[in-house]
Amino acid sequence: MRCKRCKYKFHDFSGRWINKCKIGFRQWLLVVDLFGQDLPARQISLKTGISYPTILKAIETLRMAIITNSADSSKWLDYIYFQSEVLEQAQSLPKQVDAFGIVKINREIKIHILKGLTLESLAKHHPKILGKSSIFYTNEFYPYETILFHDMKNDGIIPEKKDPEDVDQARKESEFWRFAKSKIIKHRGISKQKLPQYLKEIEFRFNCMGNDIFEPLCRYLVSFIPDHC
């Protein structure tokens, strides 16, 4: 289908996430399957024969498709696409930081965007660095099991404490937090801008644990892209 006015060619997947990357539809099925198996981007690239940069873009597309199909998508999309404005506003306030709280609601794990927290208030909950990443996490911060925030070492308020190998503490951690920690540590380095995408992927994977996620991922991939994305 072709628009007579603008000459743009439309097809069945125009305006959908699947059309964000130059990947054939059959190749997309393989990429979705391997992503569902939680394989690293390098391995997906080798198994599909698709270039590594294209696979990185495909994975980011899948993560964004997960976000836009979540129940709280509008909050996360606003945060992701207007993050630069949010960060500028935060810098004008005294030592405030955006963070993410993990809480269990109706048998599902939810990750909430938390704004207006100060580093001083977070420091009272003895934050520690998660593995070799630049991400900090706190002890229980009611009503949240933990709160995550990104790289605040340079402010001099949060001391650099490594994640302790404390057996008793590990026993107190929920199944989700152990799951989330392993996923974040595996990536070794997640930027502040990309952290929301990773967290929503982790939330999705955990809440779908025990179920095949291939079909929902394909459904999300062919969903329409919101106007402000």
PDB file of C-alpha atoms in Angstrom:
ATOM      1  CA  MET A   1       0.000   0.000   0.000  1.00  0.00           C
ATOM      2  CA  ARG A   2       1.347   3.390  -0.946  1.00  0.00           C
ATOM      3  CA  CYS A   3       0.210   6.838   0.157  1.00  0.00           C
ATOM      4  CA  LYS A   4      -0.395   9.029  -2.899  1.00  0.00           C
ATOM      5  CA  ARG A   5       0.422  12.176  -0.953  1.00  0.00           C
ATOM      6  CA  CYS A   6       3.651  11.308   0.887  1.00  0.00           C
ATOM      7  CA  LYS A   7       4.636   8.283  -1.251  1.00  0.00           C
ATOM      8  CA  TYR A   8       5.294   6.216   1.917  1.00  0.00           C
ATOM      9  CA  LYS A   9       4.783   2.487   1.444  1.00  0.00           C
ATOM     10  CA  PHE A  10       2.680   0.876   4.148  1.00  0.00           C
ATOM     11  CA  HIS A  11       2.403  -2.818   4.947  1.00  0.00           C
ATOM     12  CA  ASP A  12       0.769  -4.970   7.618  1.00  0.00           C
ATOM     13  CA  PHE A  13       3.507  -4.229  10.175  1.00  0.00           C
ATOM     14  CA  SER A  14       3.895  -0.491   9.597  1.00  0.00           C
ATOM     15  CA  GLY A  15       3.969   1.431  12.857  1.00  0.00           C
ATOM     16  CA  ARG A  16       4.740  -1.695  14.899  1.00  0.00           C
ATOM     17  CA  TRP A  17       7.821  -2.641  16.914  1.00  0.00           C
ATOM     18  CA  ILE A  18       8.777  -5.423  14.503  1.00  0.00           C
ATOM     19  CA  ASN A  19       9.393  -2.784  11.849  1.00  0.00           C
ATOM     20  CA  LYS A  20      12.054  -0.960  13.934  1.00  0.00           C
ATOM     21  CA  CYS A  21      14.888  -3.233  12.750  1.00  0.00           C
ATOM     22  CA  LYS A  22      15.894  -4.391   9.294  1.00  0.00           C
ATOM     23  CA  ILE A  23      15.413  -8.057  10.122  1.00  0.00           C
ATOM     24  CA  GLY A  24      13.357 -10.502   8.089  1.00  0.00           C
ATOM     25  CA  PHE A  25      10.225 -11.863   9.730  1.00  0.00           C
ATOM     26  CA  ARG A  26      11.588 -15.427   9.798  1.00  0.00           C
ATOM     27  CA  GLN A  27      14.805 -14.146  11.388  1.00  0.00           C
ATOM     28  CA  TRP A  28      12.747 -12.264  13.964  1.00  0.00           C
ATOM     29  CA  LEU A  29      11.168 -15.554  15.083  1.00  0.00           C
ATOM     30  CA  LEU A  30      14.622 -16.997  15.764  1.00  0.00           C
ATOM     31  CA  VAL A  31      15.771 -13.828  17.554  1.00  0.00           C
ATOM     32  CA  VAL A  32      12.665 -13.873  19.769  1.00  0.00           C
ATOM     33  CA  ASP A  33      13.194 -17.551  20.586  1.00  0.00           C
ATOM     34  CA  LEU A  34      16.853 -17.022  21.551  1.00  0.00           C
ATOM     35  CA  PHE A  35      16.033 -13.856  23.523  1.00  0.00           C
ATOM     36  CA  GLY A  36      13.361 -15.840  25.358  1.00  0.00           C
ATOM     37  CA  GLN A  37      16.066 -18.345  26.308  1.00  0.00           C
ATOM     38  CA  ASP A  38      17.980 -15.402  27.810  1.00  0.00           C
ATOM     39  CA  LEU A  39      21.031 -15.849  25.598  1.00  0.00           C
ATOM     40  CA  PRO A  40      23.571 -12.992  25.459  1.00  0.00           C
ATOM     41  CA  ALA A  41      23.537 -10.715  22.416  1.00  0.00           C
ATOM     42  CA  ARG A  42      26.872 -12.124  21.180  1.00  0.00           C
ATOM     43  CA  GLN A  43      25.504 -15.660  21.094  1.00  0.00           C
ATOM     44  CA  ILE A  44      22.281 -14.555  19.413  1.00  0.00           C
ATOM     45  CA  SER A  45      24.377 -12.802  16.764  1.00  0.00           C
ATOM     46  CA  LEU A  46      26.475 -15.934  16.147  1.00  0.00           C
ATOM     47  CA  LYS A  47      23.462 -18.273  16.007  1.00  0.00           C
ATOM     48  CA  THR A  48      21.453 -16.059  13.652  1.00  0.00           C
ATOM     49  CA  GLY A  49      24.242 -14.670  11.490  1.00  0.00           C
ATOM     50  CA  ILE A  50      22.894 -11.170  12.133  1.00  0.00           C
ATOM     51  CA  SER A  51      25.421  -8.444  12.970  1.00  0.00           C
ATOM     52  CA  TYR A  52      26.008  -7.687  16.649  1.00  0.00           C
ATOM     53  CA  PRO A  53      24.861  -4.011  16.419  1.00  0.00           C
ATOM     54  CA  THR A  54      21.608  -5.121  14.750  1.00  0.00           C
ATOM     55  CA  ILE A  55      21.005  -7.715  17.468  1.00  0.00           C
ATOM     56  CA  LEU A  56      21.586  -5.071  20.152  1.00  0.00           C
ATOM     57  CA  LYS A  57      18.945  -2.907  18.474  1.00  0.00           C
ATOM     58  CA  ALA A  58      16.583  -5.894  18.200  1.00  0.00           C
ATOM     59  CA  ILE A  59      16.963  -6.684  21.905  1.00  0.00           C
ATOM     60  CA  GLU A  60      16.329  -3.054  22.830  1.00  0.00           C
ATOM     61  CA  THR A  61      13.237  -3.159  20.605  1.00  0.00           C
ATOM     62  CA  LEU A  62      11.971  -6.250  22.448  1.00  0.00           C
ATOM     63  CA  ARG A  63      12.554  -4.587  25.810  1.00  0.00           C
ATOM     64  CA  MET A  64      10.640  -1.506  24.706  1.00  0.00           C
ATOM     65  CA  ALA A  65       7.836  -3.733  23.403  1.00  0.00           C
ATOM     66  CA  ILE A  66       7.680  -5.380  26.844  1.00  0.00           C
ATOM     67  CA  ILE A  67       7.400  -1.963  28.497  1.00  0.00           C
ATOM     68  CA  THR A  68       4.656  -0.685  26.162  1.00  0.00           C
ATOM     69  CA  ASN A  69       2.590  -3.805  26.860  1.00  0.00           C
ATOM     70  CA  SER A  70       2.897  -3.606  30.652  1.00  0.00           C
ATOM     71  CA  ALA A  71       0.068  -2.353  32.851  1.00  0.00           C
ATOM     72  CA  ASP A  72       2.043   0.720  33.947  1.00  0.00           C
ATOM     73  CA  SER A  73       3.550   1.482  30.538  1.00  0.00           C
ATOM     74  CA  SER A  74       2.666   5.199  30.495  1.00  0.00           C
ATOM     75  CA  LYS A  75       4.719   5.918  33.642  1.00  0.00           C
ATOM     76  CA  TRP A  76       7.752   4.057  32.317  1.00  0.00           C
ATOM     77  CA  LEU A  77       7.564   5.570  28.853  1.00  0.00           C
ATOM     78  CA  ASP A  78       7.292   9.067  30.303  1.00  0.00           C
ATOM     79  CA  TYR A  79      10.309   8.348  32.481  1.00  0.00           C
ATOM     80  CA  ILE A  80      12.408   6.894  29.643  1.00  0.00           C
ATOM     81  CA  TYR A  81      11.625   9.513  27.012  1.00  0.00           C
ATOM     82  CA  PHE A  82      11.714  12.516  29.314  1.00  0.00           C
ATOM     83  CA  GLN A  83      14.573  11.258  31.483  1.00  0.00           C
ATOM     84  CA  SER A  84      16.951  14.031  30.404  1.00  0.00           C
ATOM     85  CA  GLU A  85      14.465  16.625  31.653  1.00  0.00           C
ATOM     86  CA  VAL A  86      13.967  14.671  34.858  1.00  0.00           C
ATOM     87  CA  LEU A  87      17.723  14.490  35.456  1.00  0.00           C
ATOM     88  CA  GLU A  88      18.126  18.241  34.901  1.00  0.00           C
ATOM     89  CA  GLN A  89      15.391  18.941  37.434  1.00  0.00           C
ATOM     90  CA  ALA A  90      16.938  16.504  39.908  1.00  0.00           C
ATOM     91  CA  GLN A  91      20.305  18.260  39.647  1.00  0.00           C
ATOM     92  CA  SER A  92      18.713  21.519  40.740  1.00  0.00           C
ATOM     93  CA  LEU A  93      17.440  19.858  43.923  1.00  0.00           C
ATOM     94  CA  PRO A  94      19.666  19.021  46.905  1.00  0.00           C
ATOM     95  CA  LYS A  95      21.222  15.581  46.374  1.00  0.00           C
ATOM     96  CA  GLN A  96      18.082  13.868  45.091  1.00  0.00           C
ATOM     97  CA  VAL A  97      18.144  10.699  43.045  1.00  0.00           C
ATOM     98  CA  ASP A  98      15.667   8.698  40.997  1.00  0.00           C
ATOM     99  CA  ALA A  99      15.384   5.120  42.167  1.00  0.00           C
ATOM    100  CA  PHE A 100      13.399   1.932  41.663  1.00  0.00           C
ATOM    101  CA  GLY A 101      11.522   0.075  44.391  1.00  0.00           C
ATOM    102  CA  ILE A 102      10.718  -3.640  44.277  1.00  0.00           C
ATOM    103  CA  VAL A 103       7.453  -4.753  45.882  1.00  0.00           C
ATOM    104  CA  LYS A 104       5.158  -7.799  45.689  1.00  0.00           C
ATOM    105  CA  ILE A 105       1.525  -7.052  44.786  1.00  0.00           C
ATOM    106  CA  ASN A 106      -1.127  -9.736  44.260  1.00  0.00           C
ATOM    107  CA  ARG A 107       1.392 -12.540  43.705  1.00  0.00           C
ATOM    108  CA  GLU A 108       3.296 -10.498  41.147  1.00  0.00           C
ATOM    109  CA  ILE A 109       6.472  -8.507  41.476  1.00  0.00           C
ATOM    110  CA  LYS A 110       6.236  -4.831  40.560  1.00  0.00           C
ATOM    111  CA  ILE A 111       9.040  -2.335  40.122  1.00  0.00           C
ATOM    112  CA  HIS A 112       8.034   1.247  40.855  1.00  0.00           C
ATOM    113  CA  ILE A 113       9.764   4.428  39.764  1.00  0.00           C
ATOM    114  CA  LEU A 114      10.548   6.454  42.884  1.00  0.00           C
ATOM    115  CA  LYS A 115      11.289  10.158  42.701  1.00  0.00           C
ATOM    116  CA  GLY A 116      12.401  12.716  45.251  1.00  0.00           C
ATOM    117  CA  LEU A 117      14.483  10.404  47.445  1.00  0.00           C
ATOM    118  CA  THR A 118      17.588  11.972  48.922  1.00  0.00           C
ATOM    119  CA  LEU A 119      20.963  10.283  49.151  1.00  0.00           C
ATOM    120  CA  GLU A 120      20.922  10.894  52.899  1.00  0.00           C
ATOM    121  CA  SER A 121      17.698   8.893  53.306  1.00  0.00           C
ATOM    122  CA  LEU A 122      19.069   6.069  51.157  1.00  0.00           C
ATOM    123  CA  ALA A 123      22.362   6.043  53.071  1.00  0.00           C
ATOM    124  CA  LYS A 124      20.474   5.152  56.283  1.00  0.00           C
ATOM    125  CA  HIS A 125      19.571   1.806  54.709  1.00  0.00           C
ATOM    126  CA  HIS A 126      23.210   0.795  54.163  1.00  0.00           C
ATOM    127  CA  PRO A 127      23.321   0.593  50.342  1.00  0.00           C
ATOM    128  CA  LYS A 128      25.822  -1.735  48.728  1.00  0.00           C
ATOM    129  CA  ILE A 129      27.183  -2.084  45.205  1.00  0.00           C
ATOM    130  CA  LEU A 130      25.646  -4.908  43.227  1.00  0.00           C
ATOM    131  CA  GLY A 131      28.522  -7.089  42.073  1.00  0.00           C
ATOM    132  CA  LYS A 132      30.848  -5.245  39.673  1.00  0.00           C
ATOM    133  CA  SER A 133      28.118  -2.953  38.412  1.00  0.00           C
ATOM    134  CA  SER A 134      27.636   0.721  39.252  1.00  0.00           C
ATOM    135  CA  ILE A 135      24.211   0.005  40.748  1.00  0.00           C
ATOM    136  CA  PHE A 136      23.484   0.316  44.449  1.00  0.00           C
ATOM    137  CA  TYR A 137      20.761  -1.446  46.405  1.00  0.00           C
ATOM    138  CA  THR A 138      19.448  -0.936  49.927  1.00  0.00           C
ATOM    139  CA  ASN A 139      18.234  -3.215  52.649  1.00  0.00           C
ATOM    140  CA  GLU A 140      14.461  -3.358  53.170  1.00  0.00           C
ATOM    141  CA  PHE A 141      12.906   0.077  52.682  1.00  0.00           C
ATOM    142  CA  TYR A 142       9.225  -0.314  53.625  1.00  0.00           C
ATOM    143  CA  PRO A 143       7.050  -1.106  51.723  1.00  0.00           C
ATOM    144  CA  TYR A 144       9.802  -2.142  49.309  1.00  0.00           C
ATOM    145  CA  GLU A 145      12.036  -5.153  49.681  1.00  0.00           C
ATOM    146  CA  THR A 146      14.885  -3.135  48.251  1.00  0.00           C
ATOM    147  CA  ILE A 147      15.526   0.068  46.334  1.00  0.00           C
ATOM    148  CA  LEU A 148      17.914   0.282  43.385  1.00  0.00           C
ATOM    149  CA  PHE A 149      19.677   3.407  42.213  1.00  0.00           C
ATOM    150  CA  HIS A 150      22.597   4.130  39.911  1.00  0.00           C
ATOM    151  CA  ASP A 151      26.213   5.197  40.552  1.00  0.00           C
ATOM    152  CA  MET A 152      26.288   7.789  43.322  1.00  0.00           C
ATOM    153  CA  LYS A 153      29.818   7.060  44.561  1.00  0.00           C
ATOM    154  CA  ASN A 154      31.166  10.423  43.482  1.00  0.00           C
ATOM    155  CA  ASP A 155      28.851  12.309  45.822  1.00  0.00           C
ATOM    156  CA  GLY A 156      30.811  11.118  48.834  1.00  0.00           C
ATOM    157  CA  ILE A 157      27.637  10.287  50.770  1.00  0.00           C
ATOM    158  CA  ILE A 158      27.363   6.608  49.887  1.00  0.00           C
ATOM    159  CA  PRO A 159      30.471   4.606  50.856  1.00  0.00           C
ATOM    160  CA  GLU A 160      31.613   1.973  48.392  1.00  0.00           C
ATOM    161  CA  LYS A 161      30.583  -1.276  50.060  1.00  0.00           C
ATOM    162  CA  LYS A 162      30.662  -4.485  48.100  1.00  0.00           C
ATOM    163  CA  ASP A 163      27.776  -6.913  48.089  1.00  0.00           C
ATOM    164  CA  PRO A 164      28.640  -9.161  51.073  1.00  0.00           C
ATOM    165  CA  GLU A 165      28.605 -12.926  50.828  1.00  0.00           C
ATOM    166  CA  ASP A 166      26.396 -13.210  53.895  1.00  0.00           C
ATOM    167  CA  VAL A 167      24.637 -16.580  54.072  1.00  0.00           C
ATOM    168  CA  ASP A 168      22.088 -15.412  56.651  1.00  0.00           C
ATOM    169  CA  GLN A 169      21.254 -12.326  54.622  1.00  0.00           C
ATOM    170  CA  ALA A 170      20.914 -14.400  51.439  1.00  0.00           C
ATOM    171  CA  ARG A 171      18.352 -16.613  53.181  1.00  0.00           C
ATOM    172  CA  LYS A 172      16.205 -13.563  53.942  1.00  0.00           C
ATOM    173  CA  GLU A 173      16.175 -12.437  50.304  1.00  0.00           C
ATOM    174  CA  SER A 174      13.101 -13.209  48.249  1.00  0.00           C
ATOM    175  CA  GLU A 175      13.188 -15.472  45.224  1.00  0.00           C
ATOM    176  CA  PHE A 176      12.702 -12.457  42.973  1.00  0.00           C
ATOM    177  CA  TRP A 177      15.558 -10.422  44.422  1.00  0.00           C
ATOM    178  CA  ARG A 178      17.963 -13.360  44.056  1.00  0.00           C
ATOM    179  CA  PHE A 179      16.720 -13.749  40.475  1.00  0.00           C
ATOM    180  CA  ALA A 180      17.062 -10.021  39.732  1.00  0.00           C
ATOM    181  CA  LYS A 181      20.538  -9.758  41.248  1.00  0.00           C
ATOM    182  CA  SER A 182      21.841 -12.610  39.116  1.00  0.00           C
ATOM    183  CA  LYS A 183      20.439 -11.005  35.947  1.00  0.00           C
ATOM    184  CA  ILE A 184      21.893  -7.559  36.682  1.00  0.00           C
ATOM    185  CA  ILE A 185      25.296  -8.924  37.685  1.00  0.00           C
ATOM    186  CA  LYS A 186      25.426 -11.000  34.490  1.00  0.00           C
ATOM    187  CA  HIS A 187      25.354  -7.844  32.355  1.00  0.00           C
ATOM    188  CA  ARG A 188      28.261  -6.324  34.364  1.00  0.00           C
ATOM    189  CA  GLY A 189      27.564  -2.798  33.205  1.00  0.00           C
ATOM    190  CA  ILE A 190      24.171  -1.159  32.724  1.00  0.00           C
ATOM    191  CA  SER A 191      23.991   2.565  32.008  1.00  0.00           C
ATOM    192  CA  LYS A 192      21.655   4.835  33.903  1.00  0.00           C
ATOM    193  CA  GLN A 193      19.671   5.450  30.702  1.00  0.00           C
ATOM    194  CA  LYS A 194      19.194   1.735  29.950  1.00  0.00           C
ATOM    195  CA  LEU A 195      18.515   0.515  33.495  1.00  0.00           C
ATOM    196  CA  PRO A 196      14.690   0.972  33.249  1.00  0.00           C
ATOM    197  CA  GLN A 197      14.565  -1.304  30.188  1.00  0.00           C
ATOM    198  CA  TYR A 198      16.541  -4.044  31.943  1.00  0.00           C
ATOM    199  CA  LEU A 199      14.406  -3.821  35.082  1.00  0.00           C
ATOM    200  CA  LYS A 200      11.128  -4.170  33.177  1.00  0.00           C
ATOM    201  CA  GLU A 201      12.534  -7.151  31.287  1.00  0.00           C
ATOM    202  CA  ILE A 202      13.516  -8.791  34.598  1.00  0.00           C
ATOM    203  CA  GLU A 203      10.054  -8.070  36.037  1.00  0.00           C
ATOM    204  CA  PHE A 204       8.414  -9.611  32.951  1.00  0.00           C
ATOM    205  CA  ARG A 205      10.618 -12.725  32.969  1.00  0.00           C
ATOM    206  CA  PHE A 206      10.026 -13.401  36.655  1.00  0.00           C
ATOM    207  CA  ASN A 207       6.252 -12.926  36.518  1.00  0.00           C
ATOM    208  CA  CYS A 208       6.135 -15.297  33.528  1.00  0.00           C
ATOM    209  CA  MET A 209       8.402 -17.886  35.147  1.00  0.00           C
ATOM    210  CA  GLY A 210       7.239 -21.404  34.360  1.00  0.00           C
ATOM    211  CA  ASN A 211       5.436 -20.213  31.220  1.00  0.00           C
ATOM    212  CA  ASP A 212       6.646 -20.089  27.632  1.00  0.00           C
ATOM    213  CA  ILE A 213       7.296 -16.414  26.854  1.00  0.00           C
ATOM    214  CA  PHE A 214       7.768 -16.892  23.087  1.00  0.00           C
ATOM    215  CA  GLU A 215       4.122 -16.236  22.226  1.00  0.00           C
ATOM    216  CA  PRO A 216       3.680 -13.102  24.374  1.00  0.00           C
ATOM    217  CA  LEU A 217       6.993 -11.705  23.066  1.00  0.00           C
ATOM    218  CA  CYS A 218       5.812 -12.201  19.473  1.00  0.00           C
ATOM    219  CA  ARG A 219       2.503 -10.548  20.341  1.00  0.00           C
ATOM    220  CA  TYR A 220       4.285  -7.582  21.922  1.00  0.00           C
ATOM    221  CA  LEU A 221       6.626  -7.307  18.942  1.00  0.00           C
ATOM    222  CA  VAL A 222       3.735  -6.855  16.476  1.00  0.00           C
ATOM    223  CA  SER A 223       1.909  -4.362  18.711  1.00  0.00           C
ATOM    224  CA  PHE A 224       1.722  -0.718  17.680  1.00  0.00           C
ATOM    225  CA  ILE A 225       4.379   1.740  18.783  1.00  0.00           C
ATOM    226  CA  PRO A 226       2.878   4.543  20.937  1.00  0.00           C
ATOM    227  CA  ASP A 227       2.936   7.974  19.330  1.00  0.00           C
ATOM    228  CA  HIS A 228       5.570   9.479  21.650  1.00  0.00           C
ATOM    229  CA  CYS A 229       8.067   6.617  21.279  1.00  0.00           C
TER     230      CYS A 229
END
